[in-house]
PDB file of C-alpha atoms in Angstrom:
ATOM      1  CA  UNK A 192      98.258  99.735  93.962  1.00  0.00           C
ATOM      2  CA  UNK A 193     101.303  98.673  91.544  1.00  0.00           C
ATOM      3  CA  UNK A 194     103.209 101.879  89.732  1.00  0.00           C
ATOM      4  CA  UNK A 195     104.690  98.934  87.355  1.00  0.00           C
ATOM      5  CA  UNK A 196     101.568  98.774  85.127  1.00  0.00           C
ATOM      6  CA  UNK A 197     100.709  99.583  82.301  1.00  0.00           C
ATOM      7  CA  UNK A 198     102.584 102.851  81.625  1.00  0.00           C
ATOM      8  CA  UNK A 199     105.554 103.355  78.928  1.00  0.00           C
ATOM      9  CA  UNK A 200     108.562 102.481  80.379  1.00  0.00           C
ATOM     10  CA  UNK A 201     110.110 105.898  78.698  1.00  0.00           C
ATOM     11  CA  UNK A 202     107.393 107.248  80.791  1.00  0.00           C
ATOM     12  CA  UNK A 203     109.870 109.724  83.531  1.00  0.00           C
ATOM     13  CA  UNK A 204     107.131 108.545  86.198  1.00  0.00           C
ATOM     14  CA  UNK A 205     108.716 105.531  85.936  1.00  0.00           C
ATOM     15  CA  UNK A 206     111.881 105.017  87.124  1.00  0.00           C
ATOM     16  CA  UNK A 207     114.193 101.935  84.686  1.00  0.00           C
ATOM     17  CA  UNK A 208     114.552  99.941  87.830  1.00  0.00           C
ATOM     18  CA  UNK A 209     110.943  99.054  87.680  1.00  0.00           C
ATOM     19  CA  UNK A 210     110.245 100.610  91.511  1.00  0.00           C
ATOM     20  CA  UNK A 211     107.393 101.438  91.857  1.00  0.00           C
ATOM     21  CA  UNK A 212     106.137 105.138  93.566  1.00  0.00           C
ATOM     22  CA  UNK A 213     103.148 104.214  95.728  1.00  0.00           C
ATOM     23  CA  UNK A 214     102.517 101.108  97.936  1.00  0.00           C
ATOM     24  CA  UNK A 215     101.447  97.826  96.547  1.00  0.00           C
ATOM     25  CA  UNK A 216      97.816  96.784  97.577  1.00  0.00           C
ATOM     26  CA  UNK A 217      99.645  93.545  99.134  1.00  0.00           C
ATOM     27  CA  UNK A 218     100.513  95.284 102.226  1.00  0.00           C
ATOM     28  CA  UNK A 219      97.100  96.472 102.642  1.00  0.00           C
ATOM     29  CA  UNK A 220      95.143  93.281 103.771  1.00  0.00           C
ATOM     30  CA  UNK A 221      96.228  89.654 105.309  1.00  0.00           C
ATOM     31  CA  UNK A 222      97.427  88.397 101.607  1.00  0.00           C
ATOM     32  CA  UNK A 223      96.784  84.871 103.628  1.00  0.00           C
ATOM     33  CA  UNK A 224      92.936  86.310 103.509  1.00  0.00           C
ATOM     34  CA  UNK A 225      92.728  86.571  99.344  1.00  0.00           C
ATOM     35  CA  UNK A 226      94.412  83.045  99.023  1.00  0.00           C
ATOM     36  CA  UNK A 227      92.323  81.274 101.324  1.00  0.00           C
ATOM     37  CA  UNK A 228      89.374  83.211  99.332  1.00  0.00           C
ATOM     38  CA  UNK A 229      90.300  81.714  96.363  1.00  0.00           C
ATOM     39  CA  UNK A 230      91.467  78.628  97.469  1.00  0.00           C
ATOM     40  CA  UNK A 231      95.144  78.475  96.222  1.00  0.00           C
ATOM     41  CA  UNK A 232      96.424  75.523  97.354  1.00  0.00           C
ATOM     42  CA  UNK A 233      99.320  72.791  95.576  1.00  0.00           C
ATOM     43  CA  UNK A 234      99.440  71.736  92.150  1.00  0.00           C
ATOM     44  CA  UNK A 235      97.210  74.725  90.967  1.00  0.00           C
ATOM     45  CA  UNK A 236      97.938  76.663  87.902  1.00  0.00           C
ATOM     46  CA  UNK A 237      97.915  80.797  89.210  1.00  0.00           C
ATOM     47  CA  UNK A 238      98.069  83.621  87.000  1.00  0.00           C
ATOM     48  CA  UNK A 239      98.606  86.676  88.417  1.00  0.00           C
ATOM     49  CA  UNK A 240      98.037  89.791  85.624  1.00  0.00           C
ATOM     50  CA  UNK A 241      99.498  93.171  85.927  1.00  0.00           C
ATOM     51  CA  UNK A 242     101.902  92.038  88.783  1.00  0.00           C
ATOM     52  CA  UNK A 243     103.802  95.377  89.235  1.00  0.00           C
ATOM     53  CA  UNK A 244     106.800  93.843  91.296  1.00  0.00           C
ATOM     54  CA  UNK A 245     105.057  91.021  92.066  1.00  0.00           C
ATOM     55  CA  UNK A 246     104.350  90.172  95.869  1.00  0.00           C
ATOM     56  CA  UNK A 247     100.954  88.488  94.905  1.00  0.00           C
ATOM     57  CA  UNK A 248     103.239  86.021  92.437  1.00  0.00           C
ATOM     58  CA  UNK A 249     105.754  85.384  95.203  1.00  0.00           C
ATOM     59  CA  UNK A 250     103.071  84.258  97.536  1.00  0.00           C
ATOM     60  CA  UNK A 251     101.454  82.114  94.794  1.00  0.00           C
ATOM     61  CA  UNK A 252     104.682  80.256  94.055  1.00  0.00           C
ATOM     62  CA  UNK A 253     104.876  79.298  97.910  1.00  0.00           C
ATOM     63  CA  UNK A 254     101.563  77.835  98.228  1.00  0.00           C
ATOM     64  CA  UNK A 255     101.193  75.974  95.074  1.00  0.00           C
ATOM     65  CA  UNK A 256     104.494  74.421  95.356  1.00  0.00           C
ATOM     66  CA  UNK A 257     106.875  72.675  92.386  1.00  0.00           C
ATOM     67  CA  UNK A 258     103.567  70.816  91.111  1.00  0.00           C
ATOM     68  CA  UNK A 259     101.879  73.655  90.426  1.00  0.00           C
ATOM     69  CA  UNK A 260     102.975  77.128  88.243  1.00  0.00           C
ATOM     70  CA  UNK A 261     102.630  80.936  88.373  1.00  0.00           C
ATOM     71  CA  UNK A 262     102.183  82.892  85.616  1.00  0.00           C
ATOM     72  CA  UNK A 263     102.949  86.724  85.943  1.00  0.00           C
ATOM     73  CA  UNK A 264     102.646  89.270  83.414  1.00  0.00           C
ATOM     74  CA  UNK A 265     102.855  93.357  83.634  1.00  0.00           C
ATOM     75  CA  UNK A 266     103.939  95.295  81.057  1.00  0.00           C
ATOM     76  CA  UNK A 267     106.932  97.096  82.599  1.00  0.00           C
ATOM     77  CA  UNK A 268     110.062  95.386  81.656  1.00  0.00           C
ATOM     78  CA  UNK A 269     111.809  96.804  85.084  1.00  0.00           C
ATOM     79  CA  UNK A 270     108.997  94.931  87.013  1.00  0.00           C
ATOM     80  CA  UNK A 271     109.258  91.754  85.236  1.00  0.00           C
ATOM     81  CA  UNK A 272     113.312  91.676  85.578  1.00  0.00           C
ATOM     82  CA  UNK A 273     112.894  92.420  89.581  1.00  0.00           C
ATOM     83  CA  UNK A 274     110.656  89.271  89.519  1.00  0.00           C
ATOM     84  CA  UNK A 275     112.512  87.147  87.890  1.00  0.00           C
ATOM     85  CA  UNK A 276     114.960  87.929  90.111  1.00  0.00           C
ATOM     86  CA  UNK A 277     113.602  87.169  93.169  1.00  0.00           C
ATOM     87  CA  UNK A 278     112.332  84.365  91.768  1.00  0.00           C
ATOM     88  CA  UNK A 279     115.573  82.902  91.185  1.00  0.00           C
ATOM     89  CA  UNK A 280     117.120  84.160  94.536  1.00  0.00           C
ATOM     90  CA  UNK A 281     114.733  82.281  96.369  1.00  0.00           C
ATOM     91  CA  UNK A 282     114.467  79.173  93.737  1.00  0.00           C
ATOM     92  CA  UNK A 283     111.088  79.546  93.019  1.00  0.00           C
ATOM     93  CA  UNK A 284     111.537  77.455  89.609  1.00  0.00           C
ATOM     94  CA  UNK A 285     107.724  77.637  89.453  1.00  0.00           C
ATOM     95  CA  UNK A 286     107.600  81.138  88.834  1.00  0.00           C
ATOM     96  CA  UNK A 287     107.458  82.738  85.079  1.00  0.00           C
ATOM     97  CA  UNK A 288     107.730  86.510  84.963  1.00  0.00           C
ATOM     98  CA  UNK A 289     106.772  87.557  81.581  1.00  0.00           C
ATOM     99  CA  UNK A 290     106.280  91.193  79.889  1.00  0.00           C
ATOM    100  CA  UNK A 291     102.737  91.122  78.531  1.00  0.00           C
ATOM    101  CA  UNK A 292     100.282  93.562  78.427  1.00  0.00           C
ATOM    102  CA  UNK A 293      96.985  92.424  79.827  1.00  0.00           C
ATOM    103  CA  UNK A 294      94.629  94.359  77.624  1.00  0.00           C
ATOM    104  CA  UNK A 295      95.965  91.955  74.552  1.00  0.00           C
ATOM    105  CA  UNK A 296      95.628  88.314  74.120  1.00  0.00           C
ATOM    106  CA  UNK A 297      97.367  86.704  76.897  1.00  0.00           C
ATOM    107  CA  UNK A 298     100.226  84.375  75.976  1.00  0.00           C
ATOM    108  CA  UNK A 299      98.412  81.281  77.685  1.00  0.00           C
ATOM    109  CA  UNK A 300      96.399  78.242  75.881  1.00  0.00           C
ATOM    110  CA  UNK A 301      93.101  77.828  76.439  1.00  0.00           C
ATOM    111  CA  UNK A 302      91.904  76.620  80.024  1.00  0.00           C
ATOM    112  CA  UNK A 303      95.492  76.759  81.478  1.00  0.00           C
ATOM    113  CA  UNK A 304      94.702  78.492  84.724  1.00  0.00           C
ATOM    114  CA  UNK A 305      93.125  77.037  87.761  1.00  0.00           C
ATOM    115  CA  UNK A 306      93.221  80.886  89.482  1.00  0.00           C
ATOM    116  CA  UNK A 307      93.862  84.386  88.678  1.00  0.00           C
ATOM    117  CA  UNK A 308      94.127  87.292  90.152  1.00  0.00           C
ATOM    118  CA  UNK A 309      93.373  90.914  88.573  1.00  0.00           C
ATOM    119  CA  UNK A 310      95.262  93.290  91.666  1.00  0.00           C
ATOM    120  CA  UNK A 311      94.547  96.567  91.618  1.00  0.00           C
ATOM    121  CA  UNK A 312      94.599  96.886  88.176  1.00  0.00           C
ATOM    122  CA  UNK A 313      91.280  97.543  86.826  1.00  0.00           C
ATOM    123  CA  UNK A 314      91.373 101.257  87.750  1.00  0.00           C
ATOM    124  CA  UNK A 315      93.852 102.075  85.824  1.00  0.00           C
ATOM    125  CA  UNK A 316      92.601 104.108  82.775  1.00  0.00           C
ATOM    126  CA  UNK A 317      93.899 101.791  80.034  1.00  0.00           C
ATOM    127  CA  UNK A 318      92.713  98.699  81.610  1.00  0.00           C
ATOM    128  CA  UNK A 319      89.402 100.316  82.633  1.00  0.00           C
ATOM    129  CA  UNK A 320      89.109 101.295  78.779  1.00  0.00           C
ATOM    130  CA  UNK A 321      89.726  97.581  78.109  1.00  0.00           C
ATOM    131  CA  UNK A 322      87.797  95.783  80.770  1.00  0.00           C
ATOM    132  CA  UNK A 323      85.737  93.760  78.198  1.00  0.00           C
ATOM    133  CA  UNK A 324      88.853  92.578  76.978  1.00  0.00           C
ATOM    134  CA  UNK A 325      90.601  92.078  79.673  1.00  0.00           C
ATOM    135  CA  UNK A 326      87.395  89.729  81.203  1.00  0.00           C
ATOM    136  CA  UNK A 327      87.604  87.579  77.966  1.00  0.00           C
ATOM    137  CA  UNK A 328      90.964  86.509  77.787  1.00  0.00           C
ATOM    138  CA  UNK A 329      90.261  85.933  81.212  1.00  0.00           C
ATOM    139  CA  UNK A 330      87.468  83.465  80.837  1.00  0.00           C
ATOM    140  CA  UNK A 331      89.398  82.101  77.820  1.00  0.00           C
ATOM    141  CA  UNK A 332      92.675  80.871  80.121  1.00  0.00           C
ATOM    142  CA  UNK A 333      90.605  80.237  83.153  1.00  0.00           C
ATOM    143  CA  UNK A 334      89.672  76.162  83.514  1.00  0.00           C
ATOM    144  CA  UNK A 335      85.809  75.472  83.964  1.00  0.00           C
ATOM    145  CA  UNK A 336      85.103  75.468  87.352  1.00  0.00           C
ATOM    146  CA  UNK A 337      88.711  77.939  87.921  1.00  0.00           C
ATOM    147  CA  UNK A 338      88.623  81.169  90.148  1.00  0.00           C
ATOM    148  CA  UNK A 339      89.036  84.581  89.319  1.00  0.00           C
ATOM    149  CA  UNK A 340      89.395  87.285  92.153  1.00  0.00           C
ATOM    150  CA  UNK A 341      89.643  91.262  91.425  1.00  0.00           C
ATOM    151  CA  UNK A 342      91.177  93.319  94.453  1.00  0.00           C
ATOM    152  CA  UNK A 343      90.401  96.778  94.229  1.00  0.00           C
ATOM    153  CA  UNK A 344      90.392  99.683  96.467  1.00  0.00           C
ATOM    154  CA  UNK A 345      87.070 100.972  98.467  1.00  0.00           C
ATOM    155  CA  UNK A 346      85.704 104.387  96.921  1.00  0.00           C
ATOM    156  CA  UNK A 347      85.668 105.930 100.036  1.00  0.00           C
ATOM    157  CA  UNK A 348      89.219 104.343 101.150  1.00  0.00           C
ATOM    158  CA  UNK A 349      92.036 106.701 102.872  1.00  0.00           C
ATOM    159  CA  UNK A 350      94.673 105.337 100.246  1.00  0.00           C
ATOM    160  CA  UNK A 351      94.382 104.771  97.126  1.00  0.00           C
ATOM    161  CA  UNK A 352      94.185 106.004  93.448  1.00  0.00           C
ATOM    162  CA  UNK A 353      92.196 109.340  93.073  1.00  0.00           C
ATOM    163  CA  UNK A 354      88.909 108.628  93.709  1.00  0.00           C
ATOM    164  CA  UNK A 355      87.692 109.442  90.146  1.00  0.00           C
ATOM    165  CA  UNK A 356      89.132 106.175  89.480  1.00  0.00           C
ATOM    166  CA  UNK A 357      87.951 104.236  91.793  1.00  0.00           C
ATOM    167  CA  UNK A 358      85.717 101.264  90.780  1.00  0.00           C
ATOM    168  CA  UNK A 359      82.416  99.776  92.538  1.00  0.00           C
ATOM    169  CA  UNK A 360      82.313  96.303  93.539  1.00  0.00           C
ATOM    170  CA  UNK A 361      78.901  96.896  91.955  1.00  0.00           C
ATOM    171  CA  UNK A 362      80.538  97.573  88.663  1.00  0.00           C
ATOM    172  CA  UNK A 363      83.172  94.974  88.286  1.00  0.00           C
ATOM    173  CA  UNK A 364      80.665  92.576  89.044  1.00  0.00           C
ATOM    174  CA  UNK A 365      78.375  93.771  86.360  1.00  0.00           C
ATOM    175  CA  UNK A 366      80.932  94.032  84.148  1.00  0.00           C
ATOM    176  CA  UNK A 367      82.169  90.551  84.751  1.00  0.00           C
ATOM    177  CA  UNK A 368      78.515  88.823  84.794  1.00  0.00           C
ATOM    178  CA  UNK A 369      78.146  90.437  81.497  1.00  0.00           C
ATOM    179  CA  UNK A 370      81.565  88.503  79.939  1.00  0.00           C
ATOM    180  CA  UNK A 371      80.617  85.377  80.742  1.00  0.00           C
ATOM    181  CA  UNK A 372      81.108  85.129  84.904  1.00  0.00           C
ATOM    182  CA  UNK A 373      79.440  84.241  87.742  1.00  0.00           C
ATOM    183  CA  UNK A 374      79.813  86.420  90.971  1.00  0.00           C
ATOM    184  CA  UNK A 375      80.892  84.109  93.960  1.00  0.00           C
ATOM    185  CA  UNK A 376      80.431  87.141  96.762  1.00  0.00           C
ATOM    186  CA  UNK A 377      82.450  90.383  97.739  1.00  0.00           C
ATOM    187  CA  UNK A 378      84.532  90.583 100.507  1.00  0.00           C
ATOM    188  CA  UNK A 379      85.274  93.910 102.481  1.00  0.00           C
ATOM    189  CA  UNK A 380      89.128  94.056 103.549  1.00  0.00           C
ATOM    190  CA  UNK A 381      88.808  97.688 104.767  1.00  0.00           C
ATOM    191  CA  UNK A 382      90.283  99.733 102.273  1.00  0.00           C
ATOM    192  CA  UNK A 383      90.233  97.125  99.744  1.00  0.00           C
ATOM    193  CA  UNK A 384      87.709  94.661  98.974  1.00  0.00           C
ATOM    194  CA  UNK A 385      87.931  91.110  97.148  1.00  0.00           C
ATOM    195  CA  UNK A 386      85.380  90.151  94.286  1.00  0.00           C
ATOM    196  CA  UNK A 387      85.529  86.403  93.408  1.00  0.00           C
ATOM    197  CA  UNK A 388      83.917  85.151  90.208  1.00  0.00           C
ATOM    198  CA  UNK A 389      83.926  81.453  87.994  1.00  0.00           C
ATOM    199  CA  UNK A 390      83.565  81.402  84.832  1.00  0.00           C
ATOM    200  CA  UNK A 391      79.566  80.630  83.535  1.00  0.00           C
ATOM    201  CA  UNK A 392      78.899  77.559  81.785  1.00  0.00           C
ATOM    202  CA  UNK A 393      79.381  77.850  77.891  1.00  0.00           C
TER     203      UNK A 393
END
């Protein structure tokens, strides 16, 4: 899980580097497993929101190549700058790192993204206040026919966030059918597990 989101960057858990204290869930699983899951592939338009330090975002810029673009937003300045960084280092001109906080509008037009990606996010006690909101913006930037995928962490998992925290594949699913989306299946990745959706017709 990211340590980048959605906590005030005056916060002392937080150091102003952006690091973040506990693993990322991208070291967790085969990332190659969630892309081919939701089909990432050249030209497509990924957003990746609440990207903590971004490893998901890195990945994305790879696969869908200088045709395609990757949005990433968290609202931790020091996350966003490390990012952007990299991003540059490696000249990954398809890459925008932008502080945003996902529980607002999202700085995207209408039907701009082809995929996004909600990792290991949804737990955290602001965003799980704002799920509702969160899912609508979400079906707002998201094309017809686009791909959504929510990575969260098993309840019973080893690692993780407290369990109290922990949220159901059952539950995101409801809570995403009930915004507008249509579940596409669940996969189990261990201690995490991969819940794809599509937006439902209008």
């Amino acid at each position: 899980m990211h340590a980048c989101h959605h906590r005030d960057p005056g916060d002392p858990g937080v150091p102003a580097t952006g690091k973040r204290r506990h693993p990322s869930s991208y070291g967790m699983q085969d990332p190659g497993i969630v892309f081919g899951a939701l089909r990432l592939g050249p030209g497509d338009v990924f957003l990746d929101a609440g990207c903590g330090l971004g490893e998901y975002a890195l990945e994305a810029a790879r696969l869908v190549g200088p045709t395609g673009m990757v949005h990433a937003f968290d609202v931790t300045p020091g996350c966003i700058e490390e990012l952007a960084r990299q991003a540059v280092a490696l000249g990954l001109s398809q890459l925008r790192a932008e502080v945003a906080d996902i529980t607002r509008p999202l700085p995207l037009p209408d039907a701009r993204v082809t995929v996004g990606l909600l990792g290991t996010v949804l737990h955290i006690p602001p965003v799980t206040r704002a799920m509702e909101a969160v899912f609508t913006e979400m079906r707002r930037v998201l094309r017809p026919g686009g791909r959504l995928g929510v990575i969260e962490c098993n309840p019973f998992s080893p690692c993780g966030p407290p369990r109290s925290m922990r949220l159901t594949a059952a539950r995101i699913v409801d809570a995403l059918e009930a915004c507008g989306f249509r579940s596409l299946g669940v996969h189990d990745m261990g201690g995490l597990y991969l819940a794809l959706f599509q937006p439902g017709l209008p």
